[in-house]
PDB file of C-alpha atoms in Angstrom:
ATOM      1  CA  MET A   1     -47.205 222.524-123.013  1.00  0.00           C
ATOM      2  CA  ALA A   2     -47.661 219.191-121.320  1.00  0.00           C
ATOM      3  CA  GLN A   3     -49.916 217.189-123.271  1.00  0.00           C
ATOM      4  CA  ALA A   4     -53.241 216.470-122.184  1.00  0.00           C
ATOM      5  CA  THR A   5     -55.270 213.643-123.434  1.00  0.00           C
ATOM      6  CA  GLN A   6     -58.605 212.076-123.597  1.00  0.00           C
ATOM      7  CA  ARG A   7     -60.571 209.023-122.963  1.00  0.00           C
ATOM      8  CA  GLY A   8     -59.543 207.186-126.837  1.00  0.00           C
ATOM      9  CA  GLY A   9     -56.983 209.750-126.921  1.00  0.00           C
ATOM     10  CA  ASN A  10     -52.523 208.106-127.794  1.00  0.00           C
ATOM     11  CA  VAL A  11     -52.125 207.400-124.668  1.00  0.00           C
ATOM     12  CA  PRO A  12     -48.472 206.264-124.098  1.00  0.00           C
ATOM     13  CA  ARG A  13     -47.622 202.710-122.581  1.00  0.00           C
ATOM     14  CA  ILE A  14     -45.974 202.674-119.109  1.00  0.00           C
ATOM     15  CA  LYS A  15     -43.890 199.722-118.771  1.00  0.00           C
ATOM     16  CA  ASN A  16     -45.441 198.306-115.369  1.00  0.00           C
ATOM     17  CA  PRO A  17     -41.648 197.953-113.022  1.00  0.00           C
ATOM     18  CA  ALA A  18     -40.067 194.134-112.563  1.00  0.00           C
ATOM     19  CA  ALA A  19     -41.039 192.418-109.074  1.00  0.00           C
ATOM     20  CA  PRO A  20     -38.726 191.312-106.501  1.00  0.00           C
ATOM     21  CA  HIS A  21     -37.872 188.660-106.634  1.00  0.00           C
ATOM     22  CA  ILE A  22     -37.839 187.090-103.014  1.00  0.00           C
ATOM     23  CA  SER A  23     -37.484 183.600-101.672  1.00  0.00           C
ATOM     24  CA  PRO A  24     -40.966 182.445-100.638  1.00  0.00           C
ATOM     25  CA  THR A  25     -38.322 180.915 -97.682  1.00  0.00           C
ATOM     26  CA  LEU A  26     -36.781 183.948 -95.488  1.00  0.00           C
ATOM     27  CA  ARG A  27     -35.697 183.434 -91.913  1.00  0.00           C
ATOM     28  CA  LEU A  28     -37.078 186.000 -89.235  1.00  0.00           C
ATOM     29  CA  ALA A  29     -33.954 188.536 -88.692  1.00  0.00           C
ATOM     30  CA  GLU A  30     -32.086 188.340 -85.388  1.00  0.00           C
ATOM     31  CA  MET A  31     -31.017 190.986 -83.323  1.00  0.00           C
ATOM     32  CA  PRO A  32     -28.153 191.816 -83.440  1.00  0.00           C
ATOM     33  CA  ALA A  33     -26.498 190.407 -86.039  1.00  0.00           C
ATOM     34  CA  ASP A  34     -29.301 191.725 -88.744  1.00  0.00           C
ATOM     35  CA  ASP A  35     -29.422 194.733 -87.130  1.00  0.00           C
ATOM     36  CA  LEU A  36     -28.775 197.964 -89.825  1.00  0.00           C
ATOM     37  CA  ASP A  37     -25.356 199.008 -89.390  1.00  0.00           C
ATOM     38  CA  ASP A  38     -23.261 201.099 -91.836  1.00  0.00           C
ATOM     39  CA  ASP A  39     -21.579 198.463 -94.176  1.00  0.00           C
ATOM     40  CA  ALA A  40     -24.369 196.442 -92.658  1.00  0.00           C
ATOM     41  CA  ILE A  41     -25.066 193.165 -95.879  1.00  0.00           C
ATOM     42  CA  ILE A  42     -27.773 191.280 -95.219  1.00  0.00           C
ATOM     43  CA  LYS A  43     -30.108 189.233 -97.202  1.00  0.00           C
ATOM     44  CA  GLY A  44     -33.165 187.407 -97.641  1.00  0.00           C
ATOM     45  CA  VAL A  45     -33.942 188.162 -93.966  1.00  0.00           C
ATOM     46  CA  LYS A  46     -37.986 189.220 -92.749  1.00  0.00           C
ATOM     47  CA  PHE A  47     -38.240 191.906 -90.291  1.00  0.00           C
ATOM     48  CA  GLU A  48     -41.476 192.148 -88.304  1.00  0.00           C
ATOM     49  CA  SER A  49     -42.328 195.271 -86.079  1.00  0.00           C
ATOM     50  CA  THR A  50     -38.857 196.052 -86.111  1.00  0.00           C
ATOM     51  CA  HIS A  51     -37.515 199.834 -84.611  1.00  0.00           C
ATOM     52  CA  PHE A  52     -34.858 201.455 -86.973  1.00  0.00           C
ATOM     53  CA  VAL A  53     -35.611 204.996 -84.829  1.00  0.00           C
ATOM     54  CA  GLY A  54     -33.042 208.245 -85.366  1.00  0.00           C
ATOM     55  CA  LEU A  55     -30.344 205.597 -86.463  1.00  0.00           C
ATOM     56  CA  GLU A  56     -27.466 207.472 -88.336  1.00  0.00           C
ATOM     57  CA  VAL A  57     -26.337 204.317 -91.092  1.00  0.00           C
ATOM     58  CA  GLU A  58     -23.894 204.555 -94.230  1.00  0.00           C
ATOM     59  CA  ALA A  59     -22.983 202.439 -96.982  1.00  0.00           C
ATOM     60  CA  ALA A  60     -25.807 199.244 -96.051  1.00  0.00           C
ATOM     61  CA  GLU A  61     -27.085 197.017 -98.064  1.00  0.00           C
ATOM     62  CA  ALA A  62     -30.125 194.632 -97.837  1.00  0.00           C
ATOM     63  CA  GLU A  63     -31.210 192.160-100.673  1.00  0.00           C
ATOM     64  CA  GLY A  64     -34.078 189.809-101.061  1.00  0.00           C
ATOM     65  CA  CYS A  65     -35.950 191.013 -97.851  1.00  0.00           C
ATOM     66  CA  ALA A  66     -39.485 191.546 -96.402  1.00  0.00           C
ATOM     67  CA  PHE A  67     -39.892 195.121 -94.082  1.00  0.00           C
ATOM     68  CA  GLU A  68     -43.032 194.588 -91.853  1.00  0.00           C
ATOM     69  CA  ASN A  69     -44.999 197.057 -90.078  1.00  0.00           C
ATOM     70  CA  LEU A  70     -41.574 198.630 -89.079  1.00  0.00           C
ATOM     71  CA  ARG A  71     -40.605 202.120 -88.194  1.00  0.00           C
ATOM     72  CA  PHE A  72     -37.635 203.744 -89.614  1.00  0.00           C
ATOM     73  CA  THR A  73     -38.696 207.111 -88.555  1.00  0.00           C
ATOM     74  CA  GLY A  74     -36.118 210.111 -88.169  1.00  0.00           C
ATOM     75  CA  THR A  75     -33.175 207.458 -89.457  1.00  0.00           C
ATOM     76  CA  SER A  76     -30.307 209.328 -91.807  1.00  0.00           C
ATOM     77  CA  LEU A  77     -29.072 206.974 -94.387  1.00  0.00           C
ATOM     78  CA  ARG A  78     -26.249 207.124 -97.013  1.00  0.00           C
ATOM     79  CA  ARG A  79     -24.471 205.421 -99.950  1.00  0.00           C
ATOM     80  CA  SER A  80     -26.803 203.063 -99.376  1.00  0.00           C
ATOM     81  CA  GLN A  81     -28.779 199.763-101.810  1.00  0.00           C
ATOM     82  CA  PHE A  82     -32.201 198.341-101.627  1.00  0.00           C
ATOM     83  CA  THR A  83     -32.630 195.339-104.515  1.00  0.00           C
ATOM     84  CA  ASP A  84     -35.471 192.651-104.259  1.00  0.00           C
ATOM     85  CA  CYS A  85     -37.138 193.837-101.242  1.00  0.00           C
ATOM     86  CA  THR A  86     -40.845 195.148-100.468  1.00  0.00           C
ATOM     87  CA  PHE A  87     -41.555 197.241 -97.497  1.00  0.00           C
ATOM     88  CA  ASP A  88     -45.343 196.663 -96.639  1.00  0.00           C
ATOM     89  CA  THR A  89     -46.778 199.328 -94.126  1.00  0.00           C
ATOM     90  CA  CYS A  90     -44.063 200.927 -92.643  1.00  0.00           C
ATOM     91  CA  ASP A  91     -42.638 204.718 -91.577  1.00  0.00           C
ATOM     92  CA  PHE A  92     -40.437 206.093 -93.595  1.00  0.00           C
ATOM     93  CA  ALA A  93     -41.524 209.885 -91.699  1.00  0.00           C
ATOM     94  CA  GLN A  94     -38.573 212.209 -91.317  1.00  0.00           C
ATOM     95  CA  VAL A  95     -36.110 209.811 -92.833  1.00  0.00           C
ATOM     96  CA  SER A  96     -33.218 211.451 -95.415  1.00  0.00           C
ATOM     97  CA  ALA A  97     -31.629 209.831 -97.523  1.00  0.00           C
ATOM     98  CA  HIS A  98     -28.539 210.587 -99.349  1.00  0.00           C
ATOM     99  CA  ASP A  99     -27.775 208.548-102.365  1.00  0.00           C
ATOM    100  CA  VAL A 100     -30.145 205.853-101.666  1.00  0.00           C
ATOM    101  CA  SER A 101     -31.095 203.396-104.485  1.00  0.00           C
ATOM    102  CA  LEU A 102     -34.407 201.108-104.249  1.00  0.00           C
ATOM    103  CA  ILE A 103     -34.232 198.715-106.557  1.00  0.00           C
ATOM    104  CA  ARG A 104     -36.727 196.139-107.758  1.00  0.00           C
ATOM    105  CA  CYS A 105     -38.573 197.154-104.333  1.00  0.00           C
ATOM    106  CA  THR A 106     -42.672 197.268-103.377  1.00  0.00           C
ATOM    107  CA  VAL A 107     -43.789 200.206-101.116  1.00  0.00           C
ATOM    108  CA  SER A 108     -47.172 199.421 -99.765  1.00  0.00           C
ATOM    109  CA  GLY A 109     -49.450 200.989 -97.403  1.00  0.00           C
ATOM    110  CA  SER A 110     -46.443 203.136 -95.715  1.00  0.00           C
ATOM    111  CA  ARG A 111     -46.583 206.534 -94.700  1.00  0.00           C
ATOM    112  CA  MET A 112     -43.362 208.544 -95.702  1.00  0.00           C
ATOM    113  CA  THR A 113     -43.483 212.103 -94.486  1.00  0.00           C
ATOM    114  CA  GLY A 114     -41.174 215.076 -94.539  1.00  0.00           C
ATOM    115  CA  SER A 115     -39.378 212.626 -96.013  1.00  0.00           C
ATOM    116  CA  SER A 116     -36.049 213.799 -98.212  1.00  0.00           C
ATOM    117  CA  TRP A 117     -34.386 211.634-100.973  1.00  0.00           C
ATOM    118  CA  SER A 118     -31.910 213.202-102.440  1.00  0.00           C
ATOM    119  CA  HIS A 119     -29.987 211.862-105.072  1.00  0.00           C
ATOM    120  CA  GLY A 120     -30.820 208.799-105.217  1.00  0.00           C
ATOM    121  CA  THR A 121     -32.783 205.832-108.012  1.00  0.00           C
ATOM    122  CA  PHE A 122     -35.395 204.666-108.274  1.00  0.00           C
ATOM    123  CA  ARG A 123     -35.110 201.547-110.750  1.00  0.00           C
ATOM    124  CA  ASP A 124     -38.487 199.444-110.826  1.00  0.00           C
ATOM    125  CA  VAL A 125     -40.167 200.379-107.987  1.00  0.00           C
ATOM    126  CA  ARG A 126     -44.285 200.289-107.309  1.00  0.00           C
ATOM    127  CA  PHE A 127     -45.658 202.333-105.060  1.00  0.00           C
ATOM    128  CA  GLU A 128     -49.317 201.721-103.668  1.00  0.00           C
ATOM    129  CA  GLY A 129     -51.091 203.638-101.032  1.00  0.00           C
ATOM    130  CA  CYS A 130     -48.718 205.067 -99.209  1.00  0.00           C
ATOM    131  CA  VAL A 131     -49.095 208.638 -97.578  1.00  0.00           C
ATOM    132  CA  SER A 132     -45.709 211.392 -98.327  1.00  0.00           C
ATOM    133  CA  THR A 133     -47.523 214.598 -97.437  1.00  0.00           C
ATOM    134  CA  PRO A 134     -45.199 216.266 -98.045  1.00  0.00           C
ATOM    135  CA  ALA A 135     -42.020 214.578 -98.918  1.00  0.00           C
ATOM    136  CA  MET A 136     -39.082 215.605-100.916  1.00  0.00           C
ATOM    137  CA  TYR A 137     -37.368 213.862-104.098  1.00  0.00           C
ATOM    138  CA  ARG A 138     -35.031 215.981-105.201  1.00  0.00           C
ATOM    139  CA  ASN A 139     -31.715 215.015-107.843  1.00  0.00           C
ATOM    140  CA  THR A 140     -33.615 212.002-108.318  1.00  0.00           C
ATOM    141  CA  LYS A 141     -33.509 209.027-110.792  1.00  0.00           C
ATOM    142  CA  LEU A 142     -37.211 207.419-111.457  1.00  0.00           C
ATOM    143  CA  HIS A 143     -37.256 204.551-113.410  1.00  0.00           C
ATOM    144  CA  SER A 144     -40.271 202.183-114.099  1.00  0.00           C
ATOM    145  CA  VAL A 145     -41.756 203.429-110.979  1.00  0.00           C
ATOM    146  CA  ALA A 146     -45.604 203.971-110.631  1.00  0.00           C
ATOM    147  CA  PHE A 147     -46.756 205.327-107.916  1.00  0.00           C
ATOM    148  CA  SER A 148     -50.825 204.703-107.293  1.00  0.00           C
ATOM    149  CA  ASP A 149     -53.464 206.130-105.040  1.00  0.00           C
ATOM    150  CA  CYS A 150     -50.945 208.064-102.899  1.00  0.00           C
ATOM    151  CA  ARG A 151     -51.402 211.205-101.754  1.00  0.00           C
ATOM    152  CA  MET A 152     -48.596 212.784-102.056  1.00  0.00           C
ATOM    153  CA  GLN A 153     -49.149 216.627-101.696  1.00  0.00           C
ATOM    154  CA  GLY A 154     -46.594 219.272-101.519  1.00  0.00           C
ATOM    155  CA  ALA A 155     -43.982 216.443-103.001  1.00  0.00           C
ATOM    156  CA  ASP A 156     -41.016 218.405-104.568  1.00  0.00           C
ATOM    157  CA  PHE A 157     -39.501 217.098-107.587  1.00  0.00           C
ATOM    158  CA  GLN A 158     -37.394 219.542-108.095  1.00  0.00           C
ATOM    159  CA  SER A 159     -34.750 218.523-110.905  1.00  0.00           C
ATOM    160  CA  SER A 160     -35.459 215.162-110.498  1.00  0.00           C
ATOM    161  CA  GLN A 161     -35.459 213.159-114.131  1.00  0.00           C
ATOM    162  CA  LEU A 162     -38.448 210.517-115.189  1.00  0.00           C
ATOM    163  CA  HIS A 163     -38.667 207.743-117.088  1.00  0.00           C
ATOM    164  CA  ASN A 164     -41.578 205.428-117.314  1.00  0.00           C
ATOM    165  CA  VAL A 165     -43.103 207.009-114.485  1.00  0.00           C
ATOM    166  CA  LEU A 166     -47.128 206.054-114.322  1.00  0.00           C
ATOM    167  CA  PHE A 167     -49.054 208.491-111.455  1.00  0.00           C
ATOM    168  CA  GLU A 168     -52.389 206.724-110.594  1.00  0.00           C
ATOM    169  CA  GLY A 169     -55.211 208.008-109.024  1.00  0.00           C
ATOM    170  CA  CYS A 170     -52.915 210.174-106.838  1.00  0.00           C
ATOM    171  CA  ASP A 171     -53.308 213.788-105.021  1.00  0.00           C
ATOM    172  CA  LEU A 172     -50.780 215.330-106.406  1.00  0.00           C
ATOM    173  CA  THR A 173     -52.010 219.320-105.122  1.00  0.00           C
ATOM    174  CA  GLY A 174     -48.952 221.545-104.481  1.00  0.00           C
ATOM    175  CA  THR A 175     -46.280 219.665-105.968  1.00  0.00           C
ATOM    176  CA  GLN A 176     -43.042 220.735-107.532  1.00  0.00           C
ATOM    177  CA  TRP A 177     -41.758 220.373-111.024  1.00  0.00           C
ATOM    178  CA  ALA A 178     -39.220 222.426-111.616  1.00  0.00           C
ATOM    179  CA  ASN A 179     -35.920 221.823-113.865  1.00  0.00           C
ATOM    180  CA  CYS A 180     -37.526 218.022-113.947  1.00  0.00           C
ATOM    181  CA  GLN A 181     -36.603 216.122-117.071  1.00  0.00           C
ATOM    182  CA  LEU A 182     -39.341 213.504-118.458  1.00  0.00           C
ATOM    183  CA  GLY A 183     -39.362 210.471-120.777  1.00  0.00           C
ATOM    184  CA  SER A 184     -42.816 208.356-121.268  1.00  0.00           C
ATOM    185  CA  VAL A 185     -44.025 209.903-118.040  1.00  0.00           C
ATOM    186  CA  LEU A 186     -48.698 209.703-117.518  1.00  0.00           C
ATOM    187  CA  PHE A 187     -50.176 210.887-114.452  1.00  0.00           C
ATOM    188  CA  LYS A 188     -53.732 209.715-115.065  1.00  0.00           C
ATOM    189  CA  ASN A 189     -56.781 210.443-112.505  1.00  0.00           C
ATOM    190  CA  CYS A 190     -54.922 212.743-111.245  1.00  0.00           C
ATOM    191  CA  THR A 191     -55.167 215.965-108.661  1.00  0.00           C
ATOM    192  CA  LEU A 192     -53.412 218.595-109.840  1.00  0.00           C
ATOM    193  CA  ILE A 193     -54.179 221.220-108.152  1.00  0.00           C
ATOM    194  CA  ASP A 194     -51.516 224.621-107.944  1.00  0.00           C
ATOM    195  CA  VAL A 195     -48.859 222.218-109.489  1.00  0.00           C
ATOM    196  CA  GLY A 196     -45.415 224.096-109.306  1.00  0.00           C
ATOM    197  CA  GLY A 197     -42.861 224.366-112.382  1.00  0.00           C
ATOM    198  CA  ALA A 198     -45.469 223.145-114.236  1.00  0.00           C
ATOM    199  CA  ALA A 199     -44.012 223.805-117.444  1.00  0.00           C
ATOM    200  CA  SER A 200     -41.104 221.635-116.902  1.00  0.00           C
ATOM    201  CA  LEU A 201     -43.879 218.211-117.529  1.00  0.00           C
ATOM    202  CA  LYS A 202     -43.398 219.738-120.924  1.00  0.00           C
ATOM    203  CA  GLY A 203     -43.706 216.242-122.817  1.00  0.00           C
ATOM    204  CA  ALA A 204     -46.136 214.256-120.212  1.00  0.00           C
ATOM    205  CA  THR A 205     -49.164 213.331-120.915  1.00  0.00           C
ATOM    206  CA  VAL A 206     -52.215 213.787-118.237  1.00  0.00           C
ATOM    207  CA  SER A 207     -55.547 211.534-119.011  1.00  0.00           C
ATOM    208  CA  GLY A 208     -58.447 212.642-116.552  1.00  0.00           C
ATOM    209  CA  PRO A 209     -59.074 215.944-114.962  1.00  0.00           C
ATOM    210  CA  GLY A 210     -56.348 216.377-114.069  1.00  0.00           C
ATOM    211  CA  SER A 211     -55.529 217.629-117.528  1.00  0.00           C
ATOM    212  CA  LEU A 212     -57.782 220.713-116.895  1.00  0.00           C
ATOM    213  CA  GLU A 213     -55.812 221.455-113.434  1.00  0.00           C
ATOM    214  CA  LEU A 214     -52.545 221.372-115.071  1.00  0.00           C
ATOM    215  CA  ALA A 215     -53.582 224.088-117.863  1.00  0.00           C
ATOM    216  CA  LEU A 216     -54.283 226.183-114.731  1.00  0.00           C
ATOM    217  CA  SER A 217     -51.380 226.128-113.269  1.00  0.00           C
ATOM    218  CA  LEU A 218     -49.305 226.618-116.535  1.00  0.00           C
ATOM    219  CA  ALA A 219     -51.357 230.154-116.893  1.00  0.00           C
ATOM    220  CA  ARG A 220     -50.670 230.538-113.743  1.00  0.00           C
ATOM    221  CA  GLU A 221     -46.480 230.832-114.903  1.00  0.00           C
ATOM    222  CA  ALA A 222     -46.925 232.921-117.522  1.00  0.00           C
ATOM    223  CA  GLY A 223     -48.971 235.146-115.937  1.00  0.00           C
ATOM    224  CA  ILE A 224     -52.786 235.208-117.082  1.00  0.00           C
ATOM    225  CA  GLN A 225     -55.835 235.754-114.717  1.00  0.00           C
ATOM    226  CA  PHE A 226     -58.893 235.372-115.000  1.00  0.00           C
ATOM    227  CA  GLU A 227     -61.142 237.511-113.663  1.00  0.00           C
TER     228      GLU A 227
END
């Protein structure tokens, strides 16, 4: 059973994700030289209000880049990696990302509705004020990741691996967790109503009102009925 910890309890310390390493003097993107293509290697570039919509991209790499107000809508990404990047007010709706890695990245104020991130890696990533209702993160490895003030109703984390992960102030109603592997995961002041696969959250710590909500989900899965 997930551990429910109230104020004053033994809440685990979650290490903050490492911040991206980005030069203060990025050059502005020039198209088509800096386009997101197969096998592209993009370094030290700032993208503003650019559209990467409906693309099919494989084996691309971006390092030390800033993406602001970009649309990636409907794009397919495979075997690609983003390192030391920031994504501010971007649209990832309906993105299909397979074997994609985010390393030392921040994603803020962005829309991820209907996106799919499978068999990838998130390491030292911070999501702030994002909307992913729903999004899929199946079979993804998350290490030192923080989700803060995100709307994540219906998000699917089935068969994912989470280590040193924080969910704070997030709406996780209807999320799915079956067959997850957890290590040092904290849900702090989150909404955890009608969670699926709640038994797979064994070892997680819940601080705040979500503890009762998660307990009800566990009871439902155990076949316990309340009258």
